[in-house]
PDB file of C-alpha atoms in Angstrom:
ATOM      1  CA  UNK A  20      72.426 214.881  65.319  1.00  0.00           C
ATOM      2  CA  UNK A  21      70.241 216.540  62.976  1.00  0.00           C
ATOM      3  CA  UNK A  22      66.169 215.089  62.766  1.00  0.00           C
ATOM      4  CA  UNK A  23      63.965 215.516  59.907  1.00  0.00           C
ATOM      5  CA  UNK A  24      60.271 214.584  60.077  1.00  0.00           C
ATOM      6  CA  UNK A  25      58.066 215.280  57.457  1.00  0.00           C
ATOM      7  CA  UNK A  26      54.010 215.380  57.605  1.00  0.00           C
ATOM      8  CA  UNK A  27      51.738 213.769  56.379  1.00  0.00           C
ATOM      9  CA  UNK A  28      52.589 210.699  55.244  1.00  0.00           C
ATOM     10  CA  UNK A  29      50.893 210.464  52.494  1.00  0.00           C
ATOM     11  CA  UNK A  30      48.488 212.699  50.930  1.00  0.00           C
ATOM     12  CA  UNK A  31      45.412 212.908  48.190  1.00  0.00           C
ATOM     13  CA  UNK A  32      44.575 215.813  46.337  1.00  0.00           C
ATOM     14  CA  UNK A  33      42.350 216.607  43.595  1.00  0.00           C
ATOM     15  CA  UNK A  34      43.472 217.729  40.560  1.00  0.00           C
ATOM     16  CA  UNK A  35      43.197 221.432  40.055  1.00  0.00           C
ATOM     17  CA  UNK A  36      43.478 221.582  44.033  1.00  0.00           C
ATOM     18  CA  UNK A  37      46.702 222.902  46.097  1.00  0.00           C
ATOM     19  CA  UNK A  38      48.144 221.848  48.852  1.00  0.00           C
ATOM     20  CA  UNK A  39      50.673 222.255  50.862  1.00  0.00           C
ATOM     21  CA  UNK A  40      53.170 219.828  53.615  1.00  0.00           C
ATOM     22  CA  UNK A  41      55.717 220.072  56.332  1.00  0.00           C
ATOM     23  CA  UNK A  42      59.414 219.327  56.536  1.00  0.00           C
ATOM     24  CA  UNK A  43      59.953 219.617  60.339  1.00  0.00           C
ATOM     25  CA  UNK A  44      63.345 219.909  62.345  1.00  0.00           C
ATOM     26  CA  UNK A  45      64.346 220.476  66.051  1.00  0.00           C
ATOM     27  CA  UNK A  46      67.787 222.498  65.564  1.00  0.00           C
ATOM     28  CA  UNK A  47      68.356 224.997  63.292  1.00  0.00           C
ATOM     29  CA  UNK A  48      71.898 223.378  63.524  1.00  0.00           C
ATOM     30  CA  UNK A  49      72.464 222.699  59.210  1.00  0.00           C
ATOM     31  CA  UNK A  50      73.900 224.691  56.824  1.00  0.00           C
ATOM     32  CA  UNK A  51      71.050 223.814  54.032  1.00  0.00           C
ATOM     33  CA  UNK A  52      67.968 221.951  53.921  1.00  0.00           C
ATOM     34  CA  UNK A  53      67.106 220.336  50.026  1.00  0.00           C
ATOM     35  CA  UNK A  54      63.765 219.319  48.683  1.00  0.00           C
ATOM     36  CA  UNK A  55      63.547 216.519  46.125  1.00  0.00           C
ATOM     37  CA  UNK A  56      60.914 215.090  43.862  1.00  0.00           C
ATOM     38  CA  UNK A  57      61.090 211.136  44.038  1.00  0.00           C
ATOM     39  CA  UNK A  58      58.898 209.732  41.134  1.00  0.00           C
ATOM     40  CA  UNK A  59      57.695 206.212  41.078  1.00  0.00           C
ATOM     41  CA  UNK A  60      60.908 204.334  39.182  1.00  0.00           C
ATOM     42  CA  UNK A  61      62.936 207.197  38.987  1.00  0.00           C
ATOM     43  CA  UNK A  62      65.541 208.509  40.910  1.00  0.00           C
ATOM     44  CA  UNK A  63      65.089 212.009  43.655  1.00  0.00           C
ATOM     45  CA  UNK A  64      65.325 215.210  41.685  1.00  0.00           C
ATOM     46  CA  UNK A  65      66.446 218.052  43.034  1.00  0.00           C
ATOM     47  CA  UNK A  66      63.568 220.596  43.482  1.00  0.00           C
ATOM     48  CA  UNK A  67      65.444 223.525  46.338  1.00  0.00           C
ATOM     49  CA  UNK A  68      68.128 224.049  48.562  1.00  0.00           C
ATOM     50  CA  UNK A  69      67.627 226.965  50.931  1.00  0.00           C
ATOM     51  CA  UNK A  70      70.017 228.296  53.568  1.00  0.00           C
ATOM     52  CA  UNK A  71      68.757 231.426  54.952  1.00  0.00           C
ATOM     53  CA  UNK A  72      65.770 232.230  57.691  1.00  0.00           C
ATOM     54  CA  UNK A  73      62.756 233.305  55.485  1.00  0.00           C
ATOM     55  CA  UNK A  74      64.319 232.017  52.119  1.00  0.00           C
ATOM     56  CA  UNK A  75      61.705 231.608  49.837  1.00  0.00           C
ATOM     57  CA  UNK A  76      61.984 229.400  46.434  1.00  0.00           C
ATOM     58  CA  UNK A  77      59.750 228.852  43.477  1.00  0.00           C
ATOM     59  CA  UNK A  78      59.778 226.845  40.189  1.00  0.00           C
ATOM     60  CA  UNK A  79      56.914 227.005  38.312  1.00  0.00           C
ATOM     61  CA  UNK A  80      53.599 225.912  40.597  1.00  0.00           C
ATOM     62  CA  UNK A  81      56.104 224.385  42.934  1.00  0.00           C
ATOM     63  CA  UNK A  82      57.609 226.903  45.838  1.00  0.00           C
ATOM     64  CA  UNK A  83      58.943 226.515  49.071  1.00  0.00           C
ATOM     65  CA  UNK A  84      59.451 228.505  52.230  1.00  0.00           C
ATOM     66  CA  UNK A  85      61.789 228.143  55.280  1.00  0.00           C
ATOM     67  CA  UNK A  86      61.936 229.112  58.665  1.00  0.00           C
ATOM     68  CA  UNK A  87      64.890 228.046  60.591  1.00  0.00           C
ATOM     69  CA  UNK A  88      63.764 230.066  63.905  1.00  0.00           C
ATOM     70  CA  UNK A  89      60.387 227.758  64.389  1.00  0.00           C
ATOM     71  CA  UNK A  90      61.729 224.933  62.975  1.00  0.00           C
ATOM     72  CA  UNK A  91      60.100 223.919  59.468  1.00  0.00           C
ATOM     73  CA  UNK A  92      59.774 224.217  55.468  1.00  0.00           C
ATOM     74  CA  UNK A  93      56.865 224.345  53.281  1.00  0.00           C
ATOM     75  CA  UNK A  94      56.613 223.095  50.021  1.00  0.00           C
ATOM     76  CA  UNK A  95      53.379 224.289  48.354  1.00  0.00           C
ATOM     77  CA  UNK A  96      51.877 223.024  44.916  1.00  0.00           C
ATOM     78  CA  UNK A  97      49.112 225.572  43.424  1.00  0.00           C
ATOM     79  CA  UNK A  98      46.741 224.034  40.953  1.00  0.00           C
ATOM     80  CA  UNK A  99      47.885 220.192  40.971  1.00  0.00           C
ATOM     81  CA  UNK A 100      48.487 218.254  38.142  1.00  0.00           C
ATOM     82  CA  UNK A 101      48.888 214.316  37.497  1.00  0.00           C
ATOM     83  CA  UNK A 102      52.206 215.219  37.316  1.00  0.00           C
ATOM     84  CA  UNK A 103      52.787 215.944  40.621  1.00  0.00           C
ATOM     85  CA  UNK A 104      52.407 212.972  41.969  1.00  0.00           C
ATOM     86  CA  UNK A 105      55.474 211.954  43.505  1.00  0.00           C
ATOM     87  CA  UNK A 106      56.786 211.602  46.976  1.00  0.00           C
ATOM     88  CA  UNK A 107      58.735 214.649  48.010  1.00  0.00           C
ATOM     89  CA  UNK A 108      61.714 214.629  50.335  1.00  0.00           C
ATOM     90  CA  UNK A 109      63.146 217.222  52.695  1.00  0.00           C
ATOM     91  CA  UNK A 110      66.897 216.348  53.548  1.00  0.00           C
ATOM     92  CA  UNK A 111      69.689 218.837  55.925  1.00  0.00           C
ATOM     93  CA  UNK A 112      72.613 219.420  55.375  1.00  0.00           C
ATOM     94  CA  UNK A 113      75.671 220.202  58.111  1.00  0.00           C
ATOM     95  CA  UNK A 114      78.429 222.803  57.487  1.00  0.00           C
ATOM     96  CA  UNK A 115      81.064 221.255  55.740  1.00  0.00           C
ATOM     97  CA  UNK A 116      81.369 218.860  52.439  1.00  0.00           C
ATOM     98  CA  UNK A 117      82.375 215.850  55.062  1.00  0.00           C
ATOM     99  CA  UNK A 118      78.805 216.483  56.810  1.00  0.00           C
ATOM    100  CA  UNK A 119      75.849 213.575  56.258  1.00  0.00           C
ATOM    101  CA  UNK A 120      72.775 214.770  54.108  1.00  0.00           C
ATOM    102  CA  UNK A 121      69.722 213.313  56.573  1.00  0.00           C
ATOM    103  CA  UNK A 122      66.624 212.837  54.485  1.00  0.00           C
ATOM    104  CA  UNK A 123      63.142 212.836  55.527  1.00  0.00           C
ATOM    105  CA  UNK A 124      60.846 209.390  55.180  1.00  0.00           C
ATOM    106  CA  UNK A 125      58.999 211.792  52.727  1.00  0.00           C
ATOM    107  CA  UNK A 126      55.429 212.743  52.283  1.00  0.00           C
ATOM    108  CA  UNK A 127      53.870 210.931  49.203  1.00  0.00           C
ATOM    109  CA  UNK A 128      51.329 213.062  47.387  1.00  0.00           C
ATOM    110  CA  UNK A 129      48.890 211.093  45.177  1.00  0.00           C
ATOM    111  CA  UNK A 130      46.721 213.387  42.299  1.00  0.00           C
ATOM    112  CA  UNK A 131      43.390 212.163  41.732  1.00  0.00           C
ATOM    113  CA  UNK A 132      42.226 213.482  37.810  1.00  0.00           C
TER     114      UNK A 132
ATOM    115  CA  UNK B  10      68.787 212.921  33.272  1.00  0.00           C
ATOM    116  CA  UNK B  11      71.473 213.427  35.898  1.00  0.00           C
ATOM    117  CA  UNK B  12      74.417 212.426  34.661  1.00  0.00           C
ATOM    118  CA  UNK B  13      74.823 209.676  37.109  1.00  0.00           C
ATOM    119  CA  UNK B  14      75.442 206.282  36.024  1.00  0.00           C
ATOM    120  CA  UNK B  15      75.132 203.148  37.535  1.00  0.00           C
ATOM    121  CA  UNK B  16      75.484 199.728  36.470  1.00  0.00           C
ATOM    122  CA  UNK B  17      74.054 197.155  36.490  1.00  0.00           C
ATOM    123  CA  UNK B  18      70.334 198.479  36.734  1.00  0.00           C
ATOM    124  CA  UNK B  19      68.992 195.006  38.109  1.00  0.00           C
ATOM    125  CA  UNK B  20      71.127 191.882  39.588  1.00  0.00           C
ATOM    126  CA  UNK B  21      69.550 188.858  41.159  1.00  0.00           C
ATOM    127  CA  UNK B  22      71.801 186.770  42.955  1.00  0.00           C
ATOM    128  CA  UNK B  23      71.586 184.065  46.290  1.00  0.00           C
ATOM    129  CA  UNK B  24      71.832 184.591  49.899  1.00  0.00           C
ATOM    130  CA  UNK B  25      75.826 184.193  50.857  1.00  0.00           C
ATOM    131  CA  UNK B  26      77.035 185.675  47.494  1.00  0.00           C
ATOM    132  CA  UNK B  27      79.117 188.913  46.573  1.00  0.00           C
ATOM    133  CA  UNK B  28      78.519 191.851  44.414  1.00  0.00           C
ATOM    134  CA  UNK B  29      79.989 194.916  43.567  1.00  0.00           C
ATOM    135  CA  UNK B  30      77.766 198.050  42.429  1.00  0.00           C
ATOM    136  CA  UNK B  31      79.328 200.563  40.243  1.00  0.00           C
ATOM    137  CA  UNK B  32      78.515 204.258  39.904  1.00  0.00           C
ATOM    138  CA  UNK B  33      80.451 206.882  37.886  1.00  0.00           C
ATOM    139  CA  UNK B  34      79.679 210.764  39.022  1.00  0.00           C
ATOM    140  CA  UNK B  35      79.046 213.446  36.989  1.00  0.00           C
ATOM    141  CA  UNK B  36      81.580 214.798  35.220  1.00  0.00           C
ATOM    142  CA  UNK B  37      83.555 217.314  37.812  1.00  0.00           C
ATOM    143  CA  UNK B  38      81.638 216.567  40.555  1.00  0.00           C
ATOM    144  CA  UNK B  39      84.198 215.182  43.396  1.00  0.00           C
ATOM    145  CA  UNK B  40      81.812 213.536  45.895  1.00  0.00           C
ATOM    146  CA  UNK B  41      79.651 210.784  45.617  1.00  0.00           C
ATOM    147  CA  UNK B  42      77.210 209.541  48.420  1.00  0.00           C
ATOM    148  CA  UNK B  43      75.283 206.079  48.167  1.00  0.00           C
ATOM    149  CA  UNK B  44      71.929 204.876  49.323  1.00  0.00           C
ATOM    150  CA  UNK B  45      69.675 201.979  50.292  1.00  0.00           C
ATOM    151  CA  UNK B  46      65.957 202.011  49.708  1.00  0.00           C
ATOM    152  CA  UNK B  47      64.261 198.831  50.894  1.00  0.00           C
ATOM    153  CA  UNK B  48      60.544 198.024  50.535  1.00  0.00           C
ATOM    154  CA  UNK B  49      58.525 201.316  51.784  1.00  0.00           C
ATOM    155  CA  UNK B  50      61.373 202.621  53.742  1.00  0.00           C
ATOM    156  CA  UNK B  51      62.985 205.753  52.852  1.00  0.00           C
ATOM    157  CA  UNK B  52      66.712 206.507  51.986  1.00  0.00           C
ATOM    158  CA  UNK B  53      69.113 205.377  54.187  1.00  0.00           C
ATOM    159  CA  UNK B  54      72.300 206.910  54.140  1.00  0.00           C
ATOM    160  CA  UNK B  55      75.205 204.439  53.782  1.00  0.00           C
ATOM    161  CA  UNK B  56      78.435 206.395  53.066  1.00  0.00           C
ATOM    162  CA  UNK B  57      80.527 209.568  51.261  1.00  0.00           C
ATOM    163  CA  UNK B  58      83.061 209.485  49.457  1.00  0.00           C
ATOM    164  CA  UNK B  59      85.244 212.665  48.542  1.00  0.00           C
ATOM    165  CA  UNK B  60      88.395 212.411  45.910  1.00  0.00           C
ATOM    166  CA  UNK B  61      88.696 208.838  47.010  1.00  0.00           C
ATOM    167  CA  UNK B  62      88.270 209.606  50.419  1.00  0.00           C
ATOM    168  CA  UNK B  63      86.209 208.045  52.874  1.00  0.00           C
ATOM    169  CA  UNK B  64      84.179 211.183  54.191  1.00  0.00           C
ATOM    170  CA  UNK B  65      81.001 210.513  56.044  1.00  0.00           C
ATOM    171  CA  UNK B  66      79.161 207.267  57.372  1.00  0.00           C
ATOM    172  CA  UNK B  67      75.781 205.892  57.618  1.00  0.00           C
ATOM    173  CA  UNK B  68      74.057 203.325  58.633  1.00  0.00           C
ATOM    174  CA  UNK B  69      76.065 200.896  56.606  1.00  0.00           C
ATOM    175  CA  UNK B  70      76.897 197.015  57.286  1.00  0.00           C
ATOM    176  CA  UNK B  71      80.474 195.926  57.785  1.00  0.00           C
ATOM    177  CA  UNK B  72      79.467 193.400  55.230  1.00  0.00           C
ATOM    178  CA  UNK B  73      79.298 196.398  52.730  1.00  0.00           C
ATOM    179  CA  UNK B  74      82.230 198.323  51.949  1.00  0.00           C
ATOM    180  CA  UNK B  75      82.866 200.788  49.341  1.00  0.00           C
ATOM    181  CA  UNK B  76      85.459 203.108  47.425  1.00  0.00           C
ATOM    182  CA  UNK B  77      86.404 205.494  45.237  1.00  0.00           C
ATOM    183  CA  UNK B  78      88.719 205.309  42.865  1.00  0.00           C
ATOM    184  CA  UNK B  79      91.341 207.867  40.977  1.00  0.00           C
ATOM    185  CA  UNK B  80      89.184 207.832  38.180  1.00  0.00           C
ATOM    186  CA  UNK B  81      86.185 209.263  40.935  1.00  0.00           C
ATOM    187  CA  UNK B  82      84.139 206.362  39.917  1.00  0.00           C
ATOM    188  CA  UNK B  83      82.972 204.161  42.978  1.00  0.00           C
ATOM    189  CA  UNK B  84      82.120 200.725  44.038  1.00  0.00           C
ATOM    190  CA  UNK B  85      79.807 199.310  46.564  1.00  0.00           C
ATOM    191  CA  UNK B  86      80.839 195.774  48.024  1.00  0.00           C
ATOM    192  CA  UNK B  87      78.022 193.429  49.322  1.00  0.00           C
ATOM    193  CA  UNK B  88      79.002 190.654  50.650  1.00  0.00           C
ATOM    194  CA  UNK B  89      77.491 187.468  52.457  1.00  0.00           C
ATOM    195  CA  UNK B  90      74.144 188.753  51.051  1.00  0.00           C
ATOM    196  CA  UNK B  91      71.067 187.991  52.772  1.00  0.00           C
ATOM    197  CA  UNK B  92      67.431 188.702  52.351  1.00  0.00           C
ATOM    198  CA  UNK B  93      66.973 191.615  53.576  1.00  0.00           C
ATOM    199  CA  UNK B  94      69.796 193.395  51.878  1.00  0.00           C
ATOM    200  CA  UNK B  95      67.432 193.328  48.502  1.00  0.00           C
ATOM    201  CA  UNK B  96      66.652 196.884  48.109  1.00  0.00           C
ATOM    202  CA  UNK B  97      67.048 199.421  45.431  1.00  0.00           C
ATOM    203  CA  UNK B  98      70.571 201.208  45.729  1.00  0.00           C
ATOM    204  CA  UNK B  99      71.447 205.054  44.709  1.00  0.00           C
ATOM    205  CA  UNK B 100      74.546 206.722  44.007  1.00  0.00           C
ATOM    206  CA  UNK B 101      74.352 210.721  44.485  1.00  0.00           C
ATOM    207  CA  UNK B 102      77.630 212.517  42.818  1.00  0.00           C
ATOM    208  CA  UNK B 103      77.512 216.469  44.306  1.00  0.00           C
ATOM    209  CA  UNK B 104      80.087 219.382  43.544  1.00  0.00           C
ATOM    210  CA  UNK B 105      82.908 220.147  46.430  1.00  0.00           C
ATOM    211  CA  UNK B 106      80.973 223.216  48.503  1.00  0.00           C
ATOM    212  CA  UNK B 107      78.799 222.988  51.134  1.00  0.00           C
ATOM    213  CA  UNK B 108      75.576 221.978  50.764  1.00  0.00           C
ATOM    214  CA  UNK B 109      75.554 221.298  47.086  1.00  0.00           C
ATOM    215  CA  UNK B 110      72.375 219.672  45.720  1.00  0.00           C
ATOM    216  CA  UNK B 111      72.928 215.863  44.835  1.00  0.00           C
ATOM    217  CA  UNK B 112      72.640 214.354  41.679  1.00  0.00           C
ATOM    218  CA  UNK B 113      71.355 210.708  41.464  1.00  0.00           C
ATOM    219  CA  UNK B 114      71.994 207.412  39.201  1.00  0.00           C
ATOM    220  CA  UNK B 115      68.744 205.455  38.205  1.00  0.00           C
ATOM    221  CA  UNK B 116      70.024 203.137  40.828  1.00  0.00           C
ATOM    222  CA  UNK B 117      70.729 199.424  41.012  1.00  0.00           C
ATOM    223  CA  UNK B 118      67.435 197.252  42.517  1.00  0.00           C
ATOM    224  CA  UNK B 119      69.382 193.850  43.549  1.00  0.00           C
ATOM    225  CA  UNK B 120      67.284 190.990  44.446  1.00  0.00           C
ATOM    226  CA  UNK B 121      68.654 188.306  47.250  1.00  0.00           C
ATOM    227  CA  UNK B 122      66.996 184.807  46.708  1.00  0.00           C
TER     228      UNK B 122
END
C-alpha cells in the first residue's frame, strides 16, 4: 500500500523569499509520483509527474526533484509571489492504469506581500 | 481550464435524500477518477472508472455508487445522505497510460441539511 506524507503542514513565506517542502514515501514501489497546485476555490492543477531516480522538473520559479532511493520529492519556489499561495499536493501512482493515485494531505503555503 | 465538467456546481439538499453528480471527461481521455474533500481534509479517493469499467476503489460508502457510461460521461450516486457526506466532490478524467497526469472538474460542493 503506497504512503504519502508531506511536510509541513502549512507554511509562511515572505514575498520575494524561497522555500522549499517535502513529499515523503516509504517504498519506492509507484510507477510516478505527481505534484499539483490546489488554489483556494479552484480545482488541483497539475504542476509534475516524475518517474525516474534523480528526475528533475522545472516550470518557471516552480521545480521539483525526486529521489526514489531515500524516499522523497522536493518542490522548490525561488522568489515567491502572491501567487503562489496555494496548497500543493504530492500524489503516487502504481504501475498500471487500474492502479489508485494516493495523494498527500498537502502542505499549504501562505505568501505574505 | 481543464476541460472537465461537472454539474451541478452547488446542490443543497436534506439528510435521507438522493443525488446524482455528473461529470463529463475531457474529450479522449478514457478514465475518470472521483473525489471527496470535506472540511480541512484532503482528497479522498473514492473510485476509477475506465471505458465504463469499474477499475480501482477507495474509500467509498456503499451508499455511493457510481458509473460510467458509453458516452464516458459518469455519475456519482449519493444516497441516504447524511451530514457528514457535505463535502466538495471532484471528478479527474486522465488519458489510458500509466501514470498520466489528471485533469479536474471545478467540482460539485453539496450541502446536507
Amino acid at each position: 500500500i503506497l504512503n504519502v506524507e508531506q511536510s509541513p503542514q502549512s507554511l509562511h513565506v515572505q514575498e520575494g523569499d524561497s522555500t522549499n517542502f517535502t513529499c515523503s514515501f516509504p517504498s519506492s514501489n509507484f510507477y510516478a509520483l505527481h505534484w499539483y497546485r490546489w488554489e483556494t476555490a479552484k480545482s488541483p492543477e497539475a504542476l509534475f509527474v516524475m518517474t525516474l531516480n534523480g528526475d528533475e522538473k522545472k516550470k518557471g520559479r516552480i521545480s521539483a526533484t525526486l529521489n526514489t532511493k531515500e524516499g522523497y520529492s522536493y518542490l522548490y519556489i525561488k522568489g515567491s509571489q502572491p501567487e503562489d499561495s496555494a496548497t500543493y499536493l504530492c500524489a503516487l501512482s502504481g504501475y498500471s492504469s487500474a492502479s489508485k493515485i494516493i495523494f498527500g494531505s498537502g502542505t499549504r503555503l501562505s505568501i505574505r506581500p | 481550464d481543464s476541460g472537465v465538467t461537472q454539474t451541478p456546481k452547488h446542490l443543497i439538499t436534506a439528510t435521507g435524500q438522493r443525488v446524482t453528480l455528473r461529470c463529463s471527461p475531457r474529450s479522449g481521455d478514457l478514465s475518470v477518477y472521483w473525489y471527496q474533500q470535506s472540511l480541512d481534509q484532503g482528497l479522498q479517493f473514492l473510485i476509477q472508472y475506465y471505458n465504463g469499467e469499474e477499475r480501482a476503489k477507495g474509500n467509498i460508502l456503499e451508499r455511493f455508487s457510481a458509473q460510467q457510461f458509453p458516452d464516458l460521461h459518469s455519475e456519482l450516486n449519493l444516497s441516504s445522505l447524511e451530514l457528514g457526506d457535505s463535502a466538495l466532490y471532484f471528478c479527474a478524467s486522465s488519458g489510458t497510460g500509466v501514470g498520466e497526469t489528471q485533469y479536474f472538474g471545478p467540482g460539485t460542493r453539496l450541502l446536507v441539511l
